[in-house]
Tab-separated table of C-alpha atoms in Angstrom:
chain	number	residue	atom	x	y	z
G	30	UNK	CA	27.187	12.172	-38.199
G	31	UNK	CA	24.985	9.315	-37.103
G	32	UNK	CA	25.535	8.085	-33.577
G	33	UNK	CA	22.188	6.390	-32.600
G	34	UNK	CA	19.328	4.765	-33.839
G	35	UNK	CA	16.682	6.616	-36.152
G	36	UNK	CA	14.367	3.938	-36.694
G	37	UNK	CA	12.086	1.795	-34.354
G	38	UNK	CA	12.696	-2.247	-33.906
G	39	UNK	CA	9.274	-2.539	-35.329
G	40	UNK	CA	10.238	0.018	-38.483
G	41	UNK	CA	13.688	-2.105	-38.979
G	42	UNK	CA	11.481	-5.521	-38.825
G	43	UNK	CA	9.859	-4.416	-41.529
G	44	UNK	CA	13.203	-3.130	-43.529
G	45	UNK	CA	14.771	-6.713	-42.565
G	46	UNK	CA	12.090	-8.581	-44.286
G	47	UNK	CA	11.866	-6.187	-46.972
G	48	UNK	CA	15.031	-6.768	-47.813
G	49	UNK	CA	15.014	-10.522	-48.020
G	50	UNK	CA	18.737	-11.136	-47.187
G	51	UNK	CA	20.052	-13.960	-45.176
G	52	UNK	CA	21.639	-12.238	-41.621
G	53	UNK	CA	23.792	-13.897	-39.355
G	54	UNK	CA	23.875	-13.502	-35.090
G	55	UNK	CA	27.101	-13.676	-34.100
G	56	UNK	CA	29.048	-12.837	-30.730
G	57	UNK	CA	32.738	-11.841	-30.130
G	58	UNK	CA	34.752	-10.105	-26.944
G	59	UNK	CA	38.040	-9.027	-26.629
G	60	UNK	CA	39.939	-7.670	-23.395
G	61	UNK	CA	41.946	-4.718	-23.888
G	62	UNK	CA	43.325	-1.736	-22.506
G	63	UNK	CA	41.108	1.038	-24.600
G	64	UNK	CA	41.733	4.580	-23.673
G	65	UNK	CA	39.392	6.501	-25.426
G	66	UNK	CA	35.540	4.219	-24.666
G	67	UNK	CA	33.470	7.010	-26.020
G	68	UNK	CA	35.474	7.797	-29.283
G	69	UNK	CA	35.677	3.892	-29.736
G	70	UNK	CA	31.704	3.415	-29.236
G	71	UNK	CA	31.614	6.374	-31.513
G	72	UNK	CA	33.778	5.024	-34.485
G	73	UNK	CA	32.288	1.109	-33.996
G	74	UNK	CA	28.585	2.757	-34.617
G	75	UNK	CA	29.806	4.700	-36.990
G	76	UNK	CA	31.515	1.717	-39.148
G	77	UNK	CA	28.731	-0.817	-38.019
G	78	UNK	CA	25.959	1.324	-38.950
G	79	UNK	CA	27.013	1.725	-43.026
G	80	UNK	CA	26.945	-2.185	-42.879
G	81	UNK	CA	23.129	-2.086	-41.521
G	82	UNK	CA	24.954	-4.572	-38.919
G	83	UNK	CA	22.655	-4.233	-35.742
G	84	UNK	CA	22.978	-5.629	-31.927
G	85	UNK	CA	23.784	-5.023	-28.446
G	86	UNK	CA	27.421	-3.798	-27.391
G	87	UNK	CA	28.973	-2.852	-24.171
G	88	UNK	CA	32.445	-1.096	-24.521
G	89	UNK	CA	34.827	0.035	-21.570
G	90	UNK	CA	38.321	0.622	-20.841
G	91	UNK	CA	38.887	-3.046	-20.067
G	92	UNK	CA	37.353	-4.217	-24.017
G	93	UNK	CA	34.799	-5.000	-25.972
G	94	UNK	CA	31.723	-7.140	-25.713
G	95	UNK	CA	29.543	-7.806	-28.572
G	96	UNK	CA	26.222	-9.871	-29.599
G	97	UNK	CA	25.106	-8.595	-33.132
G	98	UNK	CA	23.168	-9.458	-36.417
G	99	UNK	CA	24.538	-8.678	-39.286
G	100	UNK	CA	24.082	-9.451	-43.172
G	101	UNK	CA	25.542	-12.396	-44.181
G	102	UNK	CA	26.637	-10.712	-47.432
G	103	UNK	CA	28.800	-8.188	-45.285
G	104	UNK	CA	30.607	-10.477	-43.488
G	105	UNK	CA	34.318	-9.917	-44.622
G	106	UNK	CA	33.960	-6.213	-44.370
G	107	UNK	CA	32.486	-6.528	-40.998
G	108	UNK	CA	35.538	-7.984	-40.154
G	109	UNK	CA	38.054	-5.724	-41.829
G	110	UNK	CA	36.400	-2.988	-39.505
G	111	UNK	CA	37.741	-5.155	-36.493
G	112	UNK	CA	40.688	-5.513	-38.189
G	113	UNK	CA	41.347	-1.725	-37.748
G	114	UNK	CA	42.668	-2.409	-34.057
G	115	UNK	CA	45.421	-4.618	-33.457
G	116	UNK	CA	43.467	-6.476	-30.360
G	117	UNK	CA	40.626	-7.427	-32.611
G	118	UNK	CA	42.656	-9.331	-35.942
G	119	UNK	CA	42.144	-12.749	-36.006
G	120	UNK	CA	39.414	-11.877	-33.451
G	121	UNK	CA	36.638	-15.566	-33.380
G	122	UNK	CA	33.179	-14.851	-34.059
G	123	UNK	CA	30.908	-17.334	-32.609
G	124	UNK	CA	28.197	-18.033	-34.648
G	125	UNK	CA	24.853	-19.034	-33.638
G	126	UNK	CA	23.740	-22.483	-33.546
G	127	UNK	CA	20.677	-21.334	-35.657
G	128	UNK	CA	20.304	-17.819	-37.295
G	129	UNK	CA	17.223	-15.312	-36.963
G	130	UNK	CA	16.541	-12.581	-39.724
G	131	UNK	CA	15.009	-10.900	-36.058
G	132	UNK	CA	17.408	-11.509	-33.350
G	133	UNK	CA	18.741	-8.094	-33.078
G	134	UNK	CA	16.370	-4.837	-34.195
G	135	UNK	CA	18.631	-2.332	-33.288
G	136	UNK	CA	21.971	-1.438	-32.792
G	137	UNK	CA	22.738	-0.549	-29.445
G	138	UNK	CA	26.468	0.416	-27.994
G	139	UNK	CA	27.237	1.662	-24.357
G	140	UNK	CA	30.200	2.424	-22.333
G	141	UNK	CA	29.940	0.984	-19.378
G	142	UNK	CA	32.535	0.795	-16.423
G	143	UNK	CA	33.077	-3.084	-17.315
G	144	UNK	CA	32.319	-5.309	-19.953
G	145	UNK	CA	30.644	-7.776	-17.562
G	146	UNK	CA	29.380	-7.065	-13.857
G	147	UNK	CA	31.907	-8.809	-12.307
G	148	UNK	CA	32.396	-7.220	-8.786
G	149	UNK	CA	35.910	-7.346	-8.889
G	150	UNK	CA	38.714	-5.475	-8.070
G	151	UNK	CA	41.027	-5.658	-11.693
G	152	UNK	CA	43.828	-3.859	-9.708
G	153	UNK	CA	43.806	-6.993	-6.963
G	154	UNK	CA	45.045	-9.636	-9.253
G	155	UNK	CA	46.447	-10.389	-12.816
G	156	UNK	CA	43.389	-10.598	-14.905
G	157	UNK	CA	45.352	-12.182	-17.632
G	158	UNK	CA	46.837	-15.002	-16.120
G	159	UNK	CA	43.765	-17.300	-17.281
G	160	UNK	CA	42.467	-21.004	-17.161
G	161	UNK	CA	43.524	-23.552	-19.956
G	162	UNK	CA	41.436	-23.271	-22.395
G	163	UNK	CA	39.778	-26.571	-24.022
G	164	UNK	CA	38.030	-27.087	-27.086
G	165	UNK	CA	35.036	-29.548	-26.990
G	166	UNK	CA	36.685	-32.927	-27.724
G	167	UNK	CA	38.925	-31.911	-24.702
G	168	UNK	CA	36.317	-30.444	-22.561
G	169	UNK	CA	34.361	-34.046	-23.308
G	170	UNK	CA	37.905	-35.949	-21.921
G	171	UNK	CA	37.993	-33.777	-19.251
G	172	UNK	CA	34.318	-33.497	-18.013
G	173	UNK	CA	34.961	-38.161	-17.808
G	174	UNK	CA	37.941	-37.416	-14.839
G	175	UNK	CA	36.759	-38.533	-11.709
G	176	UNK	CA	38.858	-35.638	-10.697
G	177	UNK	CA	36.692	-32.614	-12.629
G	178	UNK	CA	34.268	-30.420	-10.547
G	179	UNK	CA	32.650	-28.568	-13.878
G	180	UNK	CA	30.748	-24.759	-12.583
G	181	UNK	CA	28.314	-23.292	-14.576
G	182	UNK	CA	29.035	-19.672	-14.604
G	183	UNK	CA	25.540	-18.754	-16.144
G	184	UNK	CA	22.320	-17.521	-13.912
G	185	UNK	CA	19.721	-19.345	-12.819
G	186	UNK	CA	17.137	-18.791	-15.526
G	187	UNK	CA	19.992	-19.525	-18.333
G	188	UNK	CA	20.832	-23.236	-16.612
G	189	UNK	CA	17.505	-24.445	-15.750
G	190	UNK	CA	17.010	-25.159	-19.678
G	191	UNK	CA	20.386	-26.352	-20.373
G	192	UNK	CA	23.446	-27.515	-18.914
G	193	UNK	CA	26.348	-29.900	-18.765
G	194	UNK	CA	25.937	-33.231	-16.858
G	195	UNK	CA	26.653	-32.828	-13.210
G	196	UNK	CA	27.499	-28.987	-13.770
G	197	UNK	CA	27.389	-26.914	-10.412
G	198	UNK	CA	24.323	-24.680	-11.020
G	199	UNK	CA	24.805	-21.772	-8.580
G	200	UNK	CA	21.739	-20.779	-7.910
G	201	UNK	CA	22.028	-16.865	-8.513
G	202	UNK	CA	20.923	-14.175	-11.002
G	203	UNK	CA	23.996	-12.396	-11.688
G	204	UNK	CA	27.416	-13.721	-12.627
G	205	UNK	CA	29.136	-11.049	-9.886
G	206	UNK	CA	27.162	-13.339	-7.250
G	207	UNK	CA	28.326	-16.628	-8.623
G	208	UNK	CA	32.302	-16.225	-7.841
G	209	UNK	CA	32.301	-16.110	-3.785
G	210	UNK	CA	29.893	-18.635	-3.816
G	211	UNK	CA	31.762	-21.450	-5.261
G	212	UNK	CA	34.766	-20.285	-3.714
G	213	UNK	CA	33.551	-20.658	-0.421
G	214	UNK	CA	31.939	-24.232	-1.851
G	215	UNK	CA	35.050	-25.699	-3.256
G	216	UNK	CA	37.882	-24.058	-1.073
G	217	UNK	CA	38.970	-27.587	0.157
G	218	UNK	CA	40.019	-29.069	-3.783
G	219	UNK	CA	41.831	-26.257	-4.386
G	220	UNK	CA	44.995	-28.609	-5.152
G	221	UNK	CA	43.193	-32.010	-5.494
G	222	UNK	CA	40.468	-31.292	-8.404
G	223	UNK	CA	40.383	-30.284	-11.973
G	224	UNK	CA	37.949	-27.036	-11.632
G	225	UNK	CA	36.322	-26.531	-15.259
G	226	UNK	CA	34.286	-23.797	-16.096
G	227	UNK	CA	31.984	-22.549	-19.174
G	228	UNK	CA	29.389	-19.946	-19.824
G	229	UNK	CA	27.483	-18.908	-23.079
G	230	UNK	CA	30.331	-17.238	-25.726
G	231	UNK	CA	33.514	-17.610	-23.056
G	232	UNK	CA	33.614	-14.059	-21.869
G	233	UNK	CA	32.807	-14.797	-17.909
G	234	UNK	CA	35.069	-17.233	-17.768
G	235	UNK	CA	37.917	-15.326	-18.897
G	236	UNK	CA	37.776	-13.680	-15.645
G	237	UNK	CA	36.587	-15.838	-13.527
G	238	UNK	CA	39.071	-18.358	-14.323
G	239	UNK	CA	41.976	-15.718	-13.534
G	240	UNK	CA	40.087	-14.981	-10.506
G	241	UNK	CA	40.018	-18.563	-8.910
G	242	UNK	CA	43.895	-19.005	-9.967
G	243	UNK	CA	44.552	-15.778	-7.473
G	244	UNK	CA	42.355	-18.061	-4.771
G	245	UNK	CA	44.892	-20.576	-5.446
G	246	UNK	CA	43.086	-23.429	-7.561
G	247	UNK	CA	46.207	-25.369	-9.162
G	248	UNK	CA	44.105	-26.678	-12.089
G	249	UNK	CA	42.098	-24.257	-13.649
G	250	UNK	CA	40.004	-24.931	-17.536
G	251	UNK	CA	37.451	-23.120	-18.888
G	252	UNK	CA	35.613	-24.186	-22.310
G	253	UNK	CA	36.957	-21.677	-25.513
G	254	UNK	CA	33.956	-19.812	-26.821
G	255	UNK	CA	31.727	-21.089	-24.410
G	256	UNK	CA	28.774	-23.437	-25.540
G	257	UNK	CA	28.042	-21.524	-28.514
G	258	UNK	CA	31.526	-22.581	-29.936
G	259	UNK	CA	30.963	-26.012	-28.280
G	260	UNK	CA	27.727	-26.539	-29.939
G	261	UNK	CA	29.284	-25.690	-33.470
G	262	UNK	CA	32.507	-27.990	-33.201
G	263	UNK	CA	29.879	-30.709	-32.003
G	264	UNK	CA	28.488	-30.891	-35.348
G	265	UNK	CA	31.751	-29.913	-37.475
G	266	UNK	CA	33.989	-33.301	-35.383
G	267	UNK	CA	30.636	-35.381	-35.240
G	268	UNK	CA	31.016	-35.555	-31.051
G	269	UNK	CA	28.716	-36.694	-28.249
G	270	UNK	CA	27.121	-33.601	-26.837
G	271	UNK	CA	27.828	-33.730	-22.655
G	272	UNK	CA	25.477	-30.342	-22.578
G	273	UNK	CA	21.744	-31.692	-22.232
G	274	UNK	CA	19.021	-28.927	-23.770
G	275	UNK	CA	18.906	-25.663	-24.959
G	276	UNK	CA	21.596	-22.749	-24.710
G	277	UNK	CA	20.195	-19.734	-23.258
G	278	UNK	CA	20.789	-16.647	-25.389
G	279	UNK	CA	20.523	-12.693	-25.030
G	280	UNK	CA	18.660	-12.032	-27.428
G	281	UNK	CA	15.219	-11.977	-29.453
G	282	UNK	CA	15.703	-15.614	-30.300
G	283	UNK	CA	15.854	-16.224	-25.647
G	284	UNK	CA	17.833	-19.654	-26.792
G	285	UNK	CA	18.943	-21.807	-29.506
G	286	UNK	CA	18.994	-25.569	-28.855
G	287	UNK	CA	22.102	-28.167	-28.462
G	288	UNK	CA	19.884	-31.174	-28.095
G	289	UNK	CA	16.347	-32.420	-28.401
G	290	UNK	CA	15.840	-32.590	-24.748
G	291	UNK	CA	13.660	-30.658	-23.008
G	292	UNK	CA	14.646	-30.962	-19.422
G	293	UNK	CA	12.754	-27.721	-17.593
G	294	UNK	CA	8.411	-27.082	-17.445
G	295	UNK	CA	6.490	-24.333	-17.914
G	296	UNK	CA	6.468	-22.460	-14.858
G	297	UNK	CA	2.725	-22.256	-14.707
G	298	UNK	CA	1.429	-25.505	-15.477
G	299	UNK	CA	4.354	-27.773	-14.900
G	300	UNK	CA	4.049	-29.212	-18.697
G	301	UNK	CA	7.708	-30.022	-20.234
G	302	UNK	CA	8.452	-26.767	-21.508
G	303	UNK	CA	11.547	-24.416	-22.404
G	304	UNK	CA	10.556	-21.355	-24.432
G	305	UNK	CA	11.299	-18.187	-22.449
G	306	UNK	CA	8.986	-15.382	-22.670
G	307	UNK	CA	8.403	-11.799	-21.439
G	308	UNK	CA	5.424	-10.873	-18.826
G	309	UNK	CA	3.092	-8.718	-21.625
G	310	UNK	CA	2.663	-6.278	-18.314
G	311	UNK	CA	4.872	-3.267	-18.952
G	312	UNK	CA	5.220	-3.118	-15.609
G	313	UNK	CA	7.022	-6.574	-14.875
G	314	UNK	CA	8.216	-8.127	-18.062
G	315	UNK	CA	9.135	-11.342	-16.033
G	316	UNK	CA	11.341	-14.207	-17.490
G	317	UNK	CA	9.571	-17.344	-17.189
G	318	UNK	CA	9.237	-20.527	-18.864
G	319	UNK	CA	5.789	-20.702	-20.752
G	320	UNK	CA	3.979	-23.511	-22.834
G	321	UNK	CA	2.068	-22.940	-25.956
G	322	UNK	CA	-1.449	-23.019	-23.890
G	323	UNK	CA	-0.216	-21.238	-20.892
G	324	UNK	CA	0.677	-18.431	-23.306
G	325	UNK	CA	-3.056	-18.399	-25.366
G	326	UNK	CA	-4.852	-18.554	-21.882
G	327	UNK	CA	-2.672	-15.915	-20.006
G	328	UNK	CA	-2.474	-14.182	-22.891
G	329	UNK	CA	1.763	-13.681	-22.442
G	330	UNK	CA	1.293	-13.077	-18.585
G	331	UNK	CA	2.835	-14.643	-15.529
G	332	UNK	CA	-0.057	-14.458	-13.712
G	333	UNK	CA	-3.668	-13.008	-13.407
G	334	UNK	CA	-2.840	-9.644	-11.734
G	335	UNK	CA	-0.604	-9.062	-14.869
G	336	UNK	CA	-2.958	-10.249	-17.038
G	337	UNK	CA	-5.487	-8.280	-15.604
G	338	UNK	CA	-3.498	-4.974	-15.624
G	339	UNK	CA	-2.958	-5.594	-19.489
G	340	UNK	CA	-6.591	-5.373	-20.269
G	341	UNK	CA	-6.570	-1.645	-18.392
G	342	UNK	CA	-6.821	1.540	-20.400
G	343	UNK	CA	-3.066	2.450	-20.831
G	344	UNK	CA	-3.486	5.587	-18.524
G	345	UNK	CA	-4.427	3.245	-15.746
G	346	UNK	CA	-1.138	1.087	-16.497
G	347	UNK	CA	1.133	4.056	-16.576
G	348	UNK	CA	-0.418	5.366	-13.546
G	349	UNK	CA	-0.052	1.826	-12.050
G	350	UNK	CA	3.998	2.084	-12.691
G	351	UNK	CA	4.088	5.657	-12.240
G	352	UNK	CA	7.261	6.229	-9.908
G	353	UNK	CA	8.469	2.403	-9.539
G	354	UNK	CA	11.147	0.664	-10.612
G	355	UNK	CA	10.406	-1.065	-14.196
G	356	UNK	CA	11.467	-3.815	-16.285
G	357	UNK	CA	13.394	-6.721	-14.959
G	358	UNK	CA	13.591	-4.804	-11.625
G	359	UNK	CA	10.466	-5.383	-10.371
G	360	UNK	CA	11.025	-8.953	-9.736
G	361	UNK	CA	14.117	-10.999	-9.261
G	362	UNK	CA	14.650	-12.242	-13.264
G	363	UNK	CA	12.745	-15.776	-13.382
G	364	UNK	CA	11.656	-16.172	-9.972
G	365	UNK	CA	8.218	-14.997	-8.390
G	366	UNK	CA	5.793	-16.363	-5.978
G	367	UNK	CA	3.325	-17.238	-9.064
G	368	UNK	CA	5.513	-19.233	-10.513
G	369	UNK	CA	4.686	-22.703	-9.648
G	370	UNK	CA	7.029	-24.648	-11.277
G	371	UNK	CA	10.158	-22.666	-11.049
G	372	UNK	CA	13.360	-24.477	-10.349
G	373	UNK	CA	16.600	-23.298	-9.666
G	374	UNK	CA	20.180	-24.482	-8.057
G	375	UNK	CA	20.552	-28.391	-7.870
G	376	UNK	CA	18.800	-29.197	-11.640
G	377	UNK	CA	17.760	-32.448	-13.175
G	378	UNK	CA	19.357	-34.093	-15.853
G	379	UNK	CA	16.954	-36.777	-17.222
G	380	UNK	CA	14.663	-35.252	-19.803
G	381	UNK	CA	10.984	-34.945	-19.565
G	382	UNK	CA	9.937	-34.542	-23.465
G	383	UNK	CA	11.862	-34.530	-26.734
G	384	UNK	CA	11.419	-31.316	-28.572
G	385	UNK	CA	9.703	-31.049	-32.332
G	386	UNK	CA	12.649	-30.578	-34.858
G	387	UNK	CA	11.584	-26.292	-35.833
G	388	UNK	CA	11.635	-25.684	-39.790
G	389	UNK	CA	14.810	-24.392	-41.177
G	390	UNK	CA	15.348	-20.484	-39.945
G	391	UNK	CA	16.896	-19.699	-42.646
G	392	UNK	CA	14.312	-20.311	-45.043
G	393	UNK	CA	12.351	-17.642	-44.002
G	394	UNK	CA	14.563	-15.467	-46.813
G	395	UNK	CA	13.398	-17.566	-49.277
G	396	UNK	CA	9.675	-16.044	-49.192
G	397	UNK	CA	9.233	-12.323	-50.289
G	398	UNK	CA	7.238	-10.466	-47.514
G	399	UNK	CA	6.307	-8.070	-45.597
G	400	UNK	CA	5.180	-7.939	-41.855
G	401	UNK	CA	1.663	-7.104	-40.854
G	402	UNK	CA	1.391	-7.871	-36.999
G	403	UNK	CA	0.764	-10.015	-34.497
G	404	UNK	CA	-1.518	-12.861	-33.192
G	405	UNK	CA	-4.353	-11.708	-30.309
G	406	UNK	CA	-6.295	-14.394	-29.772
G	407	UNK	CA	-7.614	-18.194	-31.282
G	408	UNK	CA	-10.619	-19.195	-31.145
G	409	UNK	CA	-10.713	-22.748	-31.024
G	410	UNK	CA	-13.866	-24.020	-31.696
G	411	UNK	CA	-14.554	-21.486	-34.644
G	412	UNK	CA	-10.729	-22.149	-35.734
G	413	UNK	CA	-10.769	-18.032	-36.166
G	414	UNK	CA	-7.523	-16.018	-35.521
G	415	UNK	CA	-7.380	-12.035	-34.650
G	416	UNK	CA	-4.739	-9.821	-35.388
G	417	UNK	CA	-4.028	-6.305	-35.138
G	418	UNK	CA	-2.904	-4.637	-38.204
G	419	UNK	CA	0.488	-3.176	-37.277
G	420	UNK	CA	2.139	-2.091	-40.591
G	421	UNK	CA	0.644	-1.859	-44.433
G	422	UNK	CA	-3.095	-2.796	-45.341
G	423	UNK	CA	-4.804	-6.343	-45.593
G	424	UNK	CA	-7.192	-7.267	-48.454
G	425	UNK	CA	-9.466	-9.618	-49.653
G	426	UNK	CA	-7.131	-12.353	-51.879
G	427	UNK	CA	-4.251	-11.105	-50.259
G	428	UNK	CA	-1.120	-14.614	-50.466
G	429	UNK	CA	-0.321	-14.171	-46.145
G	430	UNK	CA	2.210	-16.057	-43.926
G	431	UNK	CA	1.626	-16.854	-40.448
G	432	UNK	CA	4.818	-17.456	-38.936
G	433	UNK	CA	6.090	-18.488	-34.873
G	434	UNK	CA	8.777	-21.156	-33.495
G	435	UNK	CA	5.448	-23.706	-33.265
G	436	UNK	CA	3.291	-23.054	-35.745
G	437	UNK	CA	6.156	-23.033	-38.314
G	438	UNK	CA	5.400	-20.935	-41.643
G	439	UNK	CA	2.066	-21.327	-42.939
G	440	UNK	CA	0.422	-19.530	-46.119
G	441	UNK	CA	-2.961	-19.070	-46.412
G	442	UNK	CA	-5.123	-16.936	-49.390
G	443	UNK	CA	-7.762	-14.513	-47.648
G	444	UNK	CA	-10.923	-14.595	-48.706
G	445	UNK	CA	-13.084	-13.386	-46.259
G	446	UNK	CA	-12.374	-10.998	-43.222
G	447	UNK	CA	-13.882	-9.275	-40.294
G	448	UNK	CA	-12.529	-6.082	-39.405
G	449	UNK	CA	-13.137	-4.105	-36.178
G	450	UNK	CA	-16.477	-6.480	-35.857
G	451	UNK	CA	-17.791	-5.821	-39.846
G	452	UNK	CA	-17.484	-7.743	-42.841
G	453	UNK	CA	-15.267	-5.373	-45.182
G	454	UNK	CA	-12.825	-5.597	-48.145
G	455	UNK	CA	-9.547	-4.361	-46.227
G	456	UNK	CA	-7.835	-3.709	-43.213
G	457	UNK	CA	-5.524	-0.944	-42.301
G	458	UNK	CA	-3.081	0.259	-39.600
G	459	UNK	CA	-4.619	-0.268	-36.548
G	460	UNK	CA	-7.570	-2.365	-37.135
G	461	UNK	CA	-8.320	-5.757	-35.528
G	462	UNK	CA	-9.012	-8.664	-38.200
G	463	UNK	CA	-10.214	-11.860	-37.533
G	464	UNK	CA	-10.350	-14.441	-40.261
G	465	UNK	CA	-10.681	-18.686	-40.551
G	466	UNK	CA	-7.297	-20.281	-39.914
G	467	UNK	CA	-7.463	-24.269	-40.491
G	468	UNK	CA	-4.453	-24.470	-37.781
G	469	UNK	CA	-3.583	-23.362	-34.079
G	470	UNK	CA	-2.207	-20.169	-33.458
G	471	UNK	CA	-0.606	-18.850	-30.973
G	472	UNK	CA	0.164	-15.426	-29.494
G	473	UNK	CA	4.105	-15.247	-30.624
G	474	UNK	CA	2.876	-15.729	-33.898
G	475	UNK	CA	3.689	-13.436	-36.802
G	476	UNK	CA	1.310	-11.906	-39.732
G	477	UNK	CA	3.165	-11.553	-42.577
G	478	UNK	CA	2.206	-10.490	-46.329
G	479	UNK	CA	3.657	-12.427	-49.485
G	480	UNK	CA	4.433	-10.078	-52.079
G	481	UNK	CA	4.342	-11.507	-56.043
């Protein structure tokens, strides 16, 4: 029996686009009292696996949390296999504001002592004696009282892009750090105000909202299904959006947007900016903001010790990280001294660009491929891209795709290429090809093959 994954994210990329089939990213949670974690993790892999649905899960004995990608042609049975337990029927899925064949590569389920790092004590207070909750016409009516303090129960890398209009923005990087904080900063309305909450899907609020009725607030809300499910009745009830940019997600997609506002900047040049990427440095993988340019000239990096540890022969980068903490441990998550441009806490609400309306996601179906690899490096002047060769061969007359969130989808017919330095015919696994492409590039960009 199956329990874990065989295949890498890259080697399921590959399957994904093979296959051709619209997926959806979707998230759900449920409290409940599970006695058996394990055997549930167990049986939900087991189930979700058959249905190639894929994701990121955390079980314990206090529910289920889910974010997941699944094909949209397995839908209803992916729901019948929620339908097995009674605290799962009827269960709401929030869909995602704009779907990604990629957003999940693999299908990841852990037990975990709690569904979300809370810091609480369960056994202190009634967990299920929660906020009102409001959909988003009556979140809107609410957020216009005079008497509504509105908390944004989301870290400080997730509001900086996006937010509701005078939101408190704790400045913190955890949601356990969040709840004594505003506590402390709102213990004198505890009768007098309206205190509304919201968070990505719903799930933190649950909690905290019980949490904050034990310290006494009278009138407690919290917005149902968080912005995901705010965003989505937005544009079924044609309503005015009160959240200003981009929703912050956890996954490959690192946000989906609500509005056309950009209202953050890159963290290293201070350009209106709100793409999230990853430190290319194994040995940080910061969250930052970074711009188009910022990305081609650091090459992914948050700063030029990163950048130049990247360039090191990969024995010298292991050895480098050899017996320290890895991964978004190595710095607090978004903030660093190189980070110029970082802003966190009390955020602005006036917007500083207006983003470019991205082609439709879901098109990407539409075209039959196969994926190649990645962008390396543009070279302006000569308007010449590299690329490694990841997966498959290249050839001369080969129908490509060159694909990112900026450059869009672009085809192009090869019909000349340099590989590893040399003119040739054909590249293969491994090699680095550089060819003329009439268009920027940048380094998020993906190298794709069009089959016939």
């Amino acid at each position: 029996m199956q329990l874990y994954n065989t295949l890498s994210a890259e080697e399921r990329a590959i399957m994904i686009d093979d296959a051709g089939k619209q997926r959806l990213t979707l998230s759900f949670y449920a409290y409940a009292k599970i006695q058996d974690p394990q055997k549930f993790r167990n049986d939900l892999f087991v189930a979700w696996n058959a249905l190639d649905a894929l994701g990121r899960i955390y079980v314990a004995s206090e529910g289920i949390n889910a974010q997941m990608s699944i094909p949209a042609e397995n839908l209803e049975a992916f729901r019948t296999t929620l339908e097995v337990y009674d605290f799962m029927k009827g269960i709401r899925l929030n869909e995602a504001v704009e779907h990604d064949d990629h957003s999940f590569l693999k299908l990841t389920i852990k037990v975990r002592h709690k569904i979300v790092a809370d810091g609480l004590n369960d056994d202190t207070f009634d967990v299920t004696n929660i906020g009102v909750h409001l959909k988003a016409k009556e979140f809107n009516e609410i957020l216009d009282d005079p008497n509504t303090i509105v908390v944004d129960f989301r870290n400080h890398y997730e509001s900086e892009v996006g937010h509701f209009k005078n939101a408190i923005t704790p400045d913190v990087e955890t949601f356990r750090e969040s709840l004594p904080i505003i506590n402390d900063q709102l213990k004198d309305h505890k009768d007098d105000k309206n205190l509304v909450m919201y968070c990505t899907g719903g799930i933190r609020c649950e909690k905290a909202s019980a949490y904050f009725k034990h310290q006494g607030f009278k009138n407690v809300y919290q917005l149902e299904g968080g912005i995901i499910n705010y965003a989505k009745q937005l544009k079924e009830e044609g309503l005015e959006s009160k959240f200003i940019g981009k929703n912050f997600v956890f996954d490959n997609r690192l946000g989906e947007r609500i509005t056309d506002d950009i209202i953050s900047q890159c963290h290293q040049c201070g350009k209106p900016c709100d793409n999230h990427t990853n430190c290319e440095n194994d040995g940080c993988h910061l969250l930052f903001i970074q711009c188009d340019d910022c990305k081609a000239a650091m090459e992914n990096c948050c700063s030029t010790e990163c950048l130049d540890i990247i360039h090191m022969p990969l024995v010298d980068q292991v050895r480098l990280r050899t017996g320290k903490q890895v991964g978004n441990k190595v710095f607090r998550k978004g903030k660093s001294e190189n980070l110029k441009f970082k802003h966190s806490g009390e955020l602005p609400e006036t917007a500083l660009a207006t983003a470019q309306k991205p082609a439709d996601i879901r098109q990407k179906v539409k075209v039959k491929k196969v994926l190649l690899g990645k962008a390396e490096h543009y070279y302006v002047k000569a308007q010449v891209g590299q690329f490694t060769v990841e997966n498959h061969e290249l050839n001369i007359g080969d129908k490509i795709l060159i694909s990112g969130p900026t450059t869009g989808d672009q085809e192009l017919v090869l019909n000349r290429i340099i590989v590893n330095g040399a003119e040739t015919q054909s590249a293969k696994v491994g090699d680095k090809v550089t060819f003329e492409v009439p268009f920027r590039i940048r380094l998020s960009d993906k190298l794709y093959k069009i089959l016939n």
